[in-house]
PDB file of N, CA and C in Angstrom:
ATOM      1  N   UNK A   1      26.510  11.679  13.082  1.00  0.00           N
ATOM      2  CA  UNK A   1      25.763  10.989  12.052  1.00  0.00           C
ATOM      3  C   UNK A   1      24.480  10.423  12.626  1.00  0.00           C
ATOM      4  N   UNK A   2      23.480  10.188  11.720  1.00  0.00           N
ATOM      5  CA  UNK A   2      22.317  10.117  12.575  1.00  0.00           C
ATOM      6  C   UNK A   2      22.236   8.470  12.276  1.00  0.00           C
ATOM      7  N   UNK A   3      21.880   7.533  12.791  1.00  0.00           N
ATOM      8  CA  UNK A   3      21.616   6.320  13.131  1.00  0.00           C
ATOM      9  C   UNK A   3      20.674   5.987  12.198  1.00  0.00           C
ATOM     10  N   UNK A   4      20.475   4.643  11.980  1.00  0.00           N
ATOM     11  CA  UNK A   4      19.472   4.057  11.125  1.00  0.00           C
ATOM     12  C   UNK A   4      18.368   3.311  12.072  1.00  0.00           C
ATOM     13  N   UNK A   5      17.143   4.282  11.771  1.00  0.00           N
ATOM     14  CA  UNK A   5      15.919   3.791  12.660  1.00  0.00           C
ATOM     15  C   UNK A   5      15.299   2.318  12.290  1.00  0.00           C
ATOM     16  N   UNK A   6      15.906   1.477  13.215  1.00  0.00           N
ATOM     17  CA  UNK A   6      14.811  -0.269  13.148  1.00  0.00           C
ATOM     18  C   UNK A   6      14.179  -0.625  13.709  1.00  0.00           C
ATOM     19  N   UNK A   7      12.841  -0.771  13.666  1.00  0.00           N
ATOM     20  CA  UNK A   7      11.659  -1.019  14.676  1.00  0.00           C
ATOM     21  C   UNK A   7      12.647  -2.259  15.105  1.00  0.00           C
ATOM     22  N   UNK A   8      11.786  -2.235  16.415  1.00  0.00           N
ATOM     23  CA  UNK A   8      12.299  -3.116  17.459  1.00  0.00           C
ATOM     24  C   UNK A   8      11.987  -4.981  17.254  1.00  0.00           C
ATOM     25  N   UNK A   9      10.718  -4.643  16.522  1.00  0.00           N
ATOM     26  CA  UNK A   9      11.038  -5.975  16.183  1.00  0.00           C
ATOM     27  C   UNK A   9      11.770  -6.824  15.093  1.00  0.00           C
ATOM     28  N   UNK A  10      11.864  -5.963  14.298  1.00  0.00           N
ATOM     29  CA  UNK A  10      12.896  -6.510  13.092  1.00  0.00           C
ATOM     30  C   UNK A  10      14.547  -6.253  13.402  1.00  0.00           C
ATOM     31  N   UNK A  11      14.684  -5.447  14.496  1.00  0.00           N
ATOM     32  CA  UNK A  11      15.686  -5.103  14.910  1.00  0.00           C
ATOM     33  C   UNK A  11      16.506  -6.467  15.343  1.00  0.00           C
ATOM     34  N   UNK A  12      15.572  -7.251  15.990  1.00  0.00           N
ATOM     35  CA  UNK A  12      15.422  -8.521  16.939  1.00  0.00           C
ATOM     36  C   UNK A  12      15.472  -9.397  16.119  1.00  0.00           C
ATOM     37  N   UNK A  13      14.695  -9.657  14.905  1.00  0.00           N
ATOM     38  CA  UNK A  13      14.909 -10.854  14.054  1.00  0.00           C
ATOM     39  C   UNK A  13      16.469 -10.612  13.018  1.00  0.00           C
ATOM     40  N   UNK A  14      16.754  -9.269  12.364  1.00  0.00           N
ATOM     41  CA  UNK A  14      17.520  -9.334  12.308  1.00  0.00           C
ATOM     42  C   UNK A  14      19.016  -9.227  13.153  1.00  0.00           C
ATOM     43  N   UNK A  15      19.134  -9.663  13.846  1.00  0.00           N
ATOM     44  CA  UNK A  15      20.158  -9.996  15.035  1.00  0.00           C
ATOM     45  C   UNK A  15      20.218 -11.260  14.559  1.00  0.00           C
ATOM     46  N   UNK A  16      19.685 -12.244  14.536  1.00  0.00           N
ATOM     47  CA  UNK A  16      19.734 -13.789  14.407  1.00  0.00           C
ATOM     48  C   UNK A  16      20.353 -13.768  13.215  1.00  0.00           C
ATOM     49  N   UNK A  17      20.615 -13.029  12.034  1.00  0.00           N
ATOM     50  CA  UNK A  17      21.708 -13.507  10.787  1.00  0.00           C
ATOM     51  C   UNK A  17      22.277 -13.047  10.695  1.00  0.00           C
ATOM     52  N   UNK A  18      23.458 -14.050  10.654  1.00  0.00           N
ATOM     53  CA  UNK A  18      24.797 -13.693  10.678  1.00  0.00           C
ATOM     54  C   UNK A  18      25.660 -12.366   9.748  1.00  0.00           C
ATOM     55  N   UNK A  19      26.459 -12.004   9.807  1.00  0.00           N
ATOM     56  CA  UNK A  19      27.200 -10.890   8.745  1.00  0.00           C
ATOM     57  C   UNK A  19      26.342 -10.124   8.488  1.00  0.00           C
ATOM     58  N   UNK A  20      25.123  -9.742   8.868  1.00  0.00           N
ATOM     59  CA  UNK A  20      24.069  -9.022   8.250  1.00  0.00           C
ATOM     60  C   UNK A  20      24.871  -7.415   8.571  1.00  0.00           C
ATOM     61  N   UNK A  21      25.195  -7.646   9.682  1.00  0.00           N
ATOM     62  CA  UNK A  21      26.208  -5.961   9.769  1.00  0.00           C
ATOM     63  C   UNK A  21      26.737  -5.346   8.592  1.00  0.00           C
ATOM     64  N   UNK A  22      27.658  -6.736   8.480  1.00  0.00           N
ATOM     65  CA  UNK A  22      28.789  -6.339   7.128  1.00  0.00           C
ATOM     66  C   UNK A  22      28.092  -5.952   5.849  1.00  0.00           C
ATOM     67  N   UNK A  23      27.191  -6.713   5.403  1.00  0.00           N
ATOM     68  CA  UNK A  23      26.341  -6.640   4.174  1.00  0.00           C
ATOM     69  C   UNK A  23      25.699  -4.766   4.150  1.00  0.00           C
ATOM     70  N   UNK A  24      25.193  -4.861   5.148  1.00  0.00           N
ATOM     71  CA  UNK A  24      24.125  -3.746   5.285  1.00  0.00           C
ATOM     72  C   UNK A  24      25.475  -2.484   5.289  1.00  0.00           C
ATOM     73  N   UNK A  25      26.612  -2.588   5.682  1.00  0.00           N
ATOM     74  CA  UNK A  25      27.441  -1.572   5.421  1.00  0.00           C
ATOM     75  C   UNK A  25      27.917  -1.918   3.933  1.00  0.00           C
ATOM     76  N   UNK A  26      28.302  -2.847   3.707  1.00  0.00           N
ATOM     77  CA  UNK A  26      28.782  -2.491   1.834  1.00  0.00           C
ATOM     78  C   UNK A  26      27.657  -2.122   1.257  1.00  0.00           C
ATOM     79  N   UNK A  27      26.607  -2.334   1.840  1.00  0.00           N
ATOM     80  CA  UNK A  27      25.292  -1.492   0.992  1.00  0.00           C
ATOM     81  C   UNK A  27      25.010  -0.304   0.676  1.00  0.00           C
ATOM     82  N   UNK A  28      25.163   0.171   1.842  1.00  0.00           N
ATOM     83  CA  UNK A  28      25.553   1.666   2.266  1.00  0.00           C
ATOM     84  C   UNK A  28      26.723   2.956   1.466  1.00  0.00           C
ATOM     85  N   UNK A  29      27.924   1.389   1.748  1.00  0.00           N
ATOM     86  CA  UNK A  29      28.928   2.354   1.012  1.00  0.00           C
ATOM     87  C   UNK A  29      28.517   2.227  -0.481  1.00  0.00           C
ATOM     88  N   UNK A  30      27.954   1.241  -1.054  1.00  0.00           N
ATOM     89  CA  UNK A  30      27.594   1.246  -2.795  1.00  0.00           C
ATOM     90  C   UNK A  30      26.589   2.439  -2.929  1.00  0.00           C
ATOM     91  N   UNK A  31      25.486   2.640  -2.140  1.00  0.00           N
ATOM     92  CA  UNK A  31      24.668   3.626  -1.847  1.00  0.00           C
ATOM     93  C   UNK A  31      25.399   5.160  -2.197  1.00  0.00           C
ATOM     94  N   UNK A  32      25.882   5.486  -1.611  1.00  0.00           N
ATOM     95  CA  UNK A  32      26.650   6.320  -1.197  1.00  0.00           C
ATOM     96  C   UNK A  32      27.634   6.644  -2.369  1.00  0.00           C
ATOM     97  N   UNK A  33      27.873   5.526  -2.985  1.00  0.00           N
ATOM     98  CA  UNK A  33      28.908   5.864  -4.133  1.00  0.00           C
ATOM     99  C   UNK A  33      28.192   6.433  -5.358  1.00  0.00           C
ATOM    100  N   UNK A  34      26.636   5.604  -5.467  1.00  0.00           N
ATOM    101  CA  UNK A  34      26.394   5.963  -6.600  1.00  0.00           C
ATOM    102  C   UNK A  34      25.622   7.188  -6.234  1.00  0.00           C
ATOM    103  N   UNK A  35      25.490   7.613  -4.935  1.00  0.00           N
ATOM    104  CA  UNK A  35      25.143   9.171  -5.133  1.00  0.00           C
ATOM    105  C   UNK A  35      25.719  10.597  -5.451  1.00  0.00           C
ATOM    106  N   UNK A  36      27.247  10.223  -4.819  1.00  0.00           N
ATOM    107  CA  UNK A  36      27.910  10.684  -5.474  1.00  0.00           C
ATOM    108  C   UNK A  36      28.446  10.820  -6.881  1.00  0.00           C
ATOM    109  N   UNK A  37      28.168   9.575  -7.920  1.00  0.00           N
ATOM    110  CA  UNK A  37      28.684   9.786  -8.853  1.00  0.00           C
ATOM    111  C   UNK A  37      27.579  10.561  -9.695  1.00  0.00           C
ATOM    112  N   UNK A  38      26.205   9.970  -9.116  1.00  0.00           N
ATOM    113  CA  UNK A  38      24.418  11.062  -9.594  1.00  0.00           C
ATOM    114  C   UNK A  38      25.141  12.803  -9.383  1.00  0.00           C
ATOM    115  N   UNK A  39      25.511  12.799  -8.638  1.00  0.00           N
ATOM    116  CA  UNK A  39      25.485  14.128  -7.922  1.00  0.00           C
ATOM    117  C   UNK A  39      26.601  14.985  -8.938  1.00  0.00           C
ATOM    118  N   UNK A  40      27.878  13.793  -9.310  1.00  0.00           N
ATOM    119  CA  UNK A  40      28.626  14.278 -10.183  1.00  0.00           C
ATOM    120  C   UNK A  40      28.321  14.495 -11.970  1.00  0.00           C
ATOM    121  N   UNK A  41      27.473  13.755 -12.313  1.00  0.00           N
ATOM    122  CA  UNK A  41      26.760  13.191 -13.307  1.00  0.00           C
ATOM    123  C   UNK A  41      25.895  14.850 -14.353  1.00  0.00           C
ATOM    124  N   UNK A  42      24.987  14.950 -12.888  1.00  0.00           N
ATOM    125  CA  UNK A  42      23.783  16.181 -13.606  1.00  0.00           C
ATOM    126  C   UNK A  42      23.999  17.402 -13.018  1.00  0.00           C
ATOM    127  N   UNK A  43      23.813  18.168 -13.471  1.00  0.00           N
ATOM    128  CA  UNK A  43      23.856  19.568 -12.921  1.00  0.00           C
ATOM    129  C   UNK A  43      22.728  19.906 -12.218  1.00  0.00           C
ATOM    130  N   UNK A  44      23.483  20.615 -11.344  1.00  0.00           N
ATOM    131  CA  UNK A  44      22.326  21.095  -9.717  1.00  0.00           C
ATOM    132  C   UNK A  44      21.224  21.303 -10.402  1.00  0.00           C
ATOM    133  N   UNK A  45      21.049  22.079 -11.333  1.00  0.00           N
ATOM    134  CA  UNK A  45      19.266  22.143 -11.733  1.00  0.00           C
ATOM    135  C   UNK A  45      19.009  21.068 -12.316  1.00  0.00           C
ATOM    136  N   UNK A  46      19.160  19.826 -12.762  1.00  0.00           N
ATOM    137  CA  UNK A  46      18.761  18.910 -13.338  1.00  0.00           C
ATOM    138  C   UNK A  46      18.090  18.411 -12.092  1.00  0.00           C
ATOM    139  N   UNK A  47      19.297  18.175 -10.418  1.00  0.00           N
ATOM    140  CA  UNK A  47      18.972  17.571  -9.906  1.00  0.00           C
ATOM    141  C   UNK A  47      17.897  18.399  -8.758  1.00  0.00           C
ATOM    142  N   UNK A  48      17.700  19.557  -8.793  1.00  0.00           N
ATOM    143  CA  UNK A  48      16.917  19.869  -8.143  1.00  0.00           C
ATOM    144  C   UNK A  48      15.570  20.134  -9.109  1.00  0.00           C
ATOM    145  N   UNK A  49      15.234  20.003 -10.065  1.00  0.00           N
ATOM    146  CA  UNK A  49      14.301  19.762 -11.013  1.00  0.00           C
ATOM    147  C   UNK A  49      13.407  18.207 -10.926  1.00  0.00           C
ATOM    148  N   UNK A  50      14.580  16.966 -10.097  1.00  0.00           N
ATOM    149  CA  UNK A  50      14.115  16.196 -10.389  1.00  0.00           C
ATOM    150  C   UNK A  50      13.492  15.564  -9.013  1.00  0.00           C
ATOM    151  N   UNK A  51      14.233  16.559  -7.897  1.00  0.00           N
ATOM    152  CA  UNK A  51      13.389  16.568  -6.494  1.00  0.00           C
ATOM    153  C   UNK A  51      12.373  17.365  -6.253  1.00  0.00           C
ATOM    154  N   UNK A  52      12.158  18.649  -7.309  1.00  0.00           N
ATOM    155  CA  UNK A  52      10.873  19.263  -7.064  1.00  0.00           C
ATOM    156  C   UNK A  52       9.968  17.954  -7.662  1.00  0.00           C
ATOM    157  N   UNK A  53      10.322  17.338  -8.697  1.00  0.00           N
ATOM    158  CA  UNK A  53       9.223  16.569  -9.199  1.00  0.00           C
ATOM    159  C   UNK A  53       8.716  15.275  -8.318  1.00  0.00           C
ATOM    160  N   UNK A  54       9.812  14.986  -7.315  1.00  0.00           N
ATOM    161  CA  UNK A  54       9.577  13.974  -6.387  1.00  0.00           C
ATOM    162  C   UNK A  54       8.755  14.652  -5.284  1.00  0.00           C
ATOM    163  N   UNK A  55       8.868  15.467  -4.838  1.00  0.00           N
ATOM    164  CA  UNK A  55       7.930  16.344  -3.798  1.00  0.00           C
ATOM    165  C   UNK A  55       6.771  16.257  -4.194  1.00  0.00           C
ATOM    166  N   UNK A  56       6.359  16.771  -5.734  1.00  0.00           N
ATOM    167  CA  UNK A  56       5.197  16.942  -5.803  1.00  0.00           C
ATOM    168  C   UNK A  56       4.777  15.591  -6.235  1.00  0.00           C
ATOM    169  N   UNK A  57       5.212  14.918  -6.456  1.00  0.00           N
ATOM    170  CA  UNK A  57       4.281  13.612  -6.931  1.00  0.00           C
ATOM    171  C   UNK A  57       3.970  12.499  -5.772  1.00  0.00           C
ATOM    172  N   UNK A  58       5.220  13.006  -4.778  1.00  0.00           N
ATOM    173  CA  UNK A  58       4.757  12.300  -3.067  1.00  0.00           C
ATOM    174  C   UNK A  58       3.137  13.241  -2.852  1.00  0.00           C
ATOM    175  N   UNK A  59       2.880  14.481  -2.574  1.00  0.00           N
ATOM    176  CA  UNK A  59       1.937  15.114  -3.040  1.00  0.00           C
ATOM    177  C   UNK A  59       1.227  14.733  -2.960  1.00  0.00           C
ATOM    178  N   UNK A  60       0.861  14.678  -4.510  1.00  0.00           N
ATOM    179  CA  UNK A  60      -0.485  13.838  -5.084  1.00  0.00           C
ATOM    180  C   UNK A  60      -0.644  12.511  -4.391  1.00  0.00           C
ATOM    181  N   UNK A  61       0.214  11.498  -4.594  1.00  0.00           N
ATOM    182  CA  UNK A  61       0.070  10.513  -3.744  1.00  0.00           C
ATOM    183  C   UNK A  61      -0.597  10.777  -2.321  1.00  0.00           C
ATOM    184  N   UNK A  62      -0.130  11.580  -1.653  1.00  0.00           N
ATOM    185  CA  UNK A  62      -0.906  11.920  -0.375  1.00  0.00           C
ATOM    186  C   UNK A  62      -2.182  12.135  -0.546  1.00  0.00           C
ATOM    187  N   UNK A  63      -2.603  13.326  -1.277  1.00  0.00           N
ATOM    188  CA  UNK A  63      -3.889  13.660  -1.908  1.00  0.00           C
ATOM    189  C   UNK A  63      -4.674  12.259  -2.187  1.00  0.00           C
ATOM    190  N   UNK A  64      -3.990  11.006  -2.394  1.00  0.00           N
ATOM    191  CA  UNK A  64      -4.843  10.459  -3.002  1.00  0.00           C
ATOM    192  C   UNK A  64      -4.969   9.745  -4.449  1.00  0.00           C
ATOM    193  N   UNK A  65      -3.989  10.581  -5.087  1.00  0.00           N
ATOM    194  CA  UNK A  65      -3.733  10.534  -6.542  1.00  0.00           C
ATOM    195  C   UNK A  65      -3.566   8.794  -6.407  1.00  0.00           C
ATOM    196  N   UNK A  66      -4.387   8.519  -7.976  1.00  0.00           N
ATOM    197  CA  UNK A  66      -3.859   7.136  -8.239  1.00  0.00           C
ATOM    198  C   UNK A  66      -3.685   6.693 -10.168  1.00  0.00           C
ATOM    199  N   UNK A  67      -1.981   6.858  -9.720  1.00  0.00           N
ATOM    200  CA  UNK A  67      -1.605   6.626 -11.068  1.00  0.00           C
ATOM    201  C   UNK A  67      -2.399   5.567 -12.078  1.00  0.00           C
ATOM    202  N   UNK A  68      -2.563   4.471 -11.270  1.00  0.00           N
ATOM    203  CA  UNK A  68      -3.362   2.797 -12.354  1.00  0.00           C
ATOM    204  C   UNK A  68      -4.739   3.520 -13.129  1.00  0.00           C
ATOM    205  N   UNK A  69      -5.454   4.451 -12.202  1.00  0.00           N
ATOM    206  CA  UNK A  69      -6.612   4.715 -12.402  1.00  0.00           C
ATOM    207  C   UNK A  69      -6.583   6.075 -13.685  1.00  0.00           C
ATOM    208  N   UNK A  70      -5.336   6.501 -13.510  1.00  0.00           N
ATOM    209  CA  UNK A  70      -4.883   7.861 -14.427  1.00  0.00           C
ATOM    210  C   UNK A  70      -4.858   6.569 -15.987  1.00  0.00           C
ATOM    211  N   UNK A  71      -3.905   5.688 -15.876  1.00  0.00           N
ATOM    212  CA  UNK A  71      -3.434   5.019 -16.713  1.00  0.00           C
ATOM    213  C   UNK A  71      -4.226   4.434 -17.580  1.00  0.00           C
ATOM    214  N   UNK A  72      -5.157   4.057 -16.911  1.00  0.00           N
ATOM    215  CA  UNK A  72      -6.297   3.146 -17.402  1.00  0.00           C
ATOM    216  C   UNK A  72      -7.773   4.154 -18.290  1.00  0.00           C
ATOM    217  N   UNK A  73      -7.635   5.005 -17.433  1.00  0.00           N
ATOM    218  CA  UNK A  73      -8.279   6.716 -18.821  1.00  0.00           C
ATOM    219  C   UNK A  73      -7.528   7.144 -19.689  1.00  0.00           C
ATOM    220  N   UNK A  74      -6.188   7.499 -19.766  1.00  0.00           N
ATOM    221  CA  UNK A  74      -5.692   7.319 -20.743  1.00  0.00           C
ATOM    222  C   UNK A  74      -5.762   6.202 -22.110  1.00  0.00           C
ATOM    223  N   UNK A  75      -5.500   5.380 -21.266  1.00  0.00           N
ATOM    224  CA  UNK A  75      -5.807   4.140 -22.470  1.00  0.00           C
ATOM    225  C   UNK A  75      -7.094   4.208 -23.232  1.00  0.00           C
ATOM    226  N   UNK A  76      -8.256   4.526 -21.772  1.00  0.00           N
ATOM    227  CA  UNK A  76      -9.457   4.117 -22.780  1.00  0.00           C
ATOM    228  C   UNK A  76      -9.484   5.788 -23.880  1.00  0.00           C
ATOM    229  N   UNK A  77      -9.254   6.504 -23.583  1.00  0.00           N
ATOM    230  CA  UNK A  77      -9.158   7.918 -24.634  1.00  0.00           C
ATOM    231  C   UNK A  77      -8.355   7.417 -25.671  1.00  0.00           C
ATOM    232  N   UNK A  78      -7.071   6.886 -25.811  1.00  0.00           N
ATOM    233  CA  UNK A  78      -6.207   6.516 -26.637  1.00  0.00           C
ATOM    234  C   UNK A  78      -6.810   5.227 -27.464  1.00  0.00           C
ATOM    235  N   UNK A  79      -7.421   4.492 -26.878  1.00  0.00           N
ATOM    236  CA  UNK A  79      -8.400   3.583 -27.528  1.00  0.00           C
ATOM    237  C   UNK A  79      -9.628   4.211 -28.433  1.00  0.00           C
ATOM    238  N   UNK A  80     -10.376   5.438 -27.846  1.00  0.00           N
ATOM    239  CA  UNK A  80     -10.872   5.870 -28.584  1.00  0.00           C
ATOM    240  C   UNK A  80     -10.750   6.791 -29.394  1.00  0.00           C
ATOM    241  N   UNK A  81      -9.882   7.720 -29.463  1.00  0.00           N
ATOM    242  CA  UNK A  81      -8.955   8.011 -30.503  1.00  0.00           C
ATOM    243  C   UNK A  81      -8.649   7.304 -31.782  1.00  0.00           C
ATOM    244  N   UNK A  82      -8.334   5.911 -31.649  1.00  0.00           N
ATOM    245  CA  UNK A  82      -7.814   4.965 -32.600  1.00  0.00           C
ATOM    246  C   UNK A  82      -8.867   4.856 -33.234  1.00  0.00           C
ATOM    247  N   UNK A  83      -9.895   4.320 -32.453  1.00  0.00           N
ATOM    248  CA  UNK A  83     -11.466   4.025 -33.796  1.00  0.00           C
ATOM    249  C   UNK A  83     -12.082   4.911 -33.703  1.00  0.00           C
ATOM    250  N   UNK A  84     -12.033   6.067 -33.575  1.00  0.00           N
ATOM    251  CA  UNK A  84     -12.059   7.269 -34.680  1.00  0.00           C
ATOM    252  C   UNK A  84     -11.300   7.779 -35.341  1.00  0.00           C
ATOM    253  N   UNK A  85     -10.123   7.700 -35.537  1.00  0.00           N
ATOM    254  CA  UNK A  85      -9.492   7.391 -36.692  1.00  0.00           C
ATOM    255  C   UNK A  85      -9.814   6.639 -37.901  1.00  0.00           C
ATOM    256  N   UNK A  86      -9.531   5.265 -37.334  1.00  0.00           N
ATOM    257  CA  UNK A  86     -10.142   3.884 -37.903  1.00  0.00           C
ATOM    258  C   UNK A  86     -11.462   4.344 -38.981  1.00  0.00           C
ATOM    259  N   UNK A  87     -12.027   5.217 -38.320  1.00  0.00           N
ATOM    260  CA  UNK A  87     -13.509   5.290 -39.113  1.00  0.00           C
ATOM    261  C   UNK A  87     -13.608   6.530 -39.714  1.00  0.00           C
ATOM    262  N   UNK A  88     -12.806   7.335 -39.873  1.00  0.00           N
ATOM    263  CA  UNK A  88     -12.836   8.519 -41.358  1.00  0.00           C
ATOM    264  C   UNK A  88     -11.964   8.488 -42.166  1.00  0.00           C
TER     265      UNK A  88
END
């Protein structure tokens, strides 16, 4: 099993609280449960439909892409849309 990578310095601060072991494993196992029950849930093409869409939208993000700025043209088109409507 491959290990969980913790930079060294948080590695270090978290050492100082207590049970943090225990926590971070029931996390894991809840993790773990609800992937399995995802996994049981949708059918393989649902779920590989919904990791091609995560690939490509990491992607764009790389590229640069910026959703707020997508969001905010939309609006203003959808804004202007409305009062032209408004006005025939």
């Amino acid at each position: 099993m491959n290990a969980l990578k913790i930079p060294d310095d948080l590695a270090e601060q978290a050492s100082r609280i207590p049970g943090l072991s225990e926590r971070v494993t029931r996390f894991i196992k809840l993790e773990v449960a609800q992937f399995e029950q995802r996994q049981k849930r949708f059918h393989p093409e649902t779920l590989a439909l919904v990791a091609r869409a995560q690939e490509k939208a990491a992607a764009k993000r790389d590229a640069g892409f910026d959703s707020d700025e997508v969001k905010q043209s939309f609006s203003r088109h959808l804004e202007t849309m409305l009062e032209n409507q408004g006005n025939s």
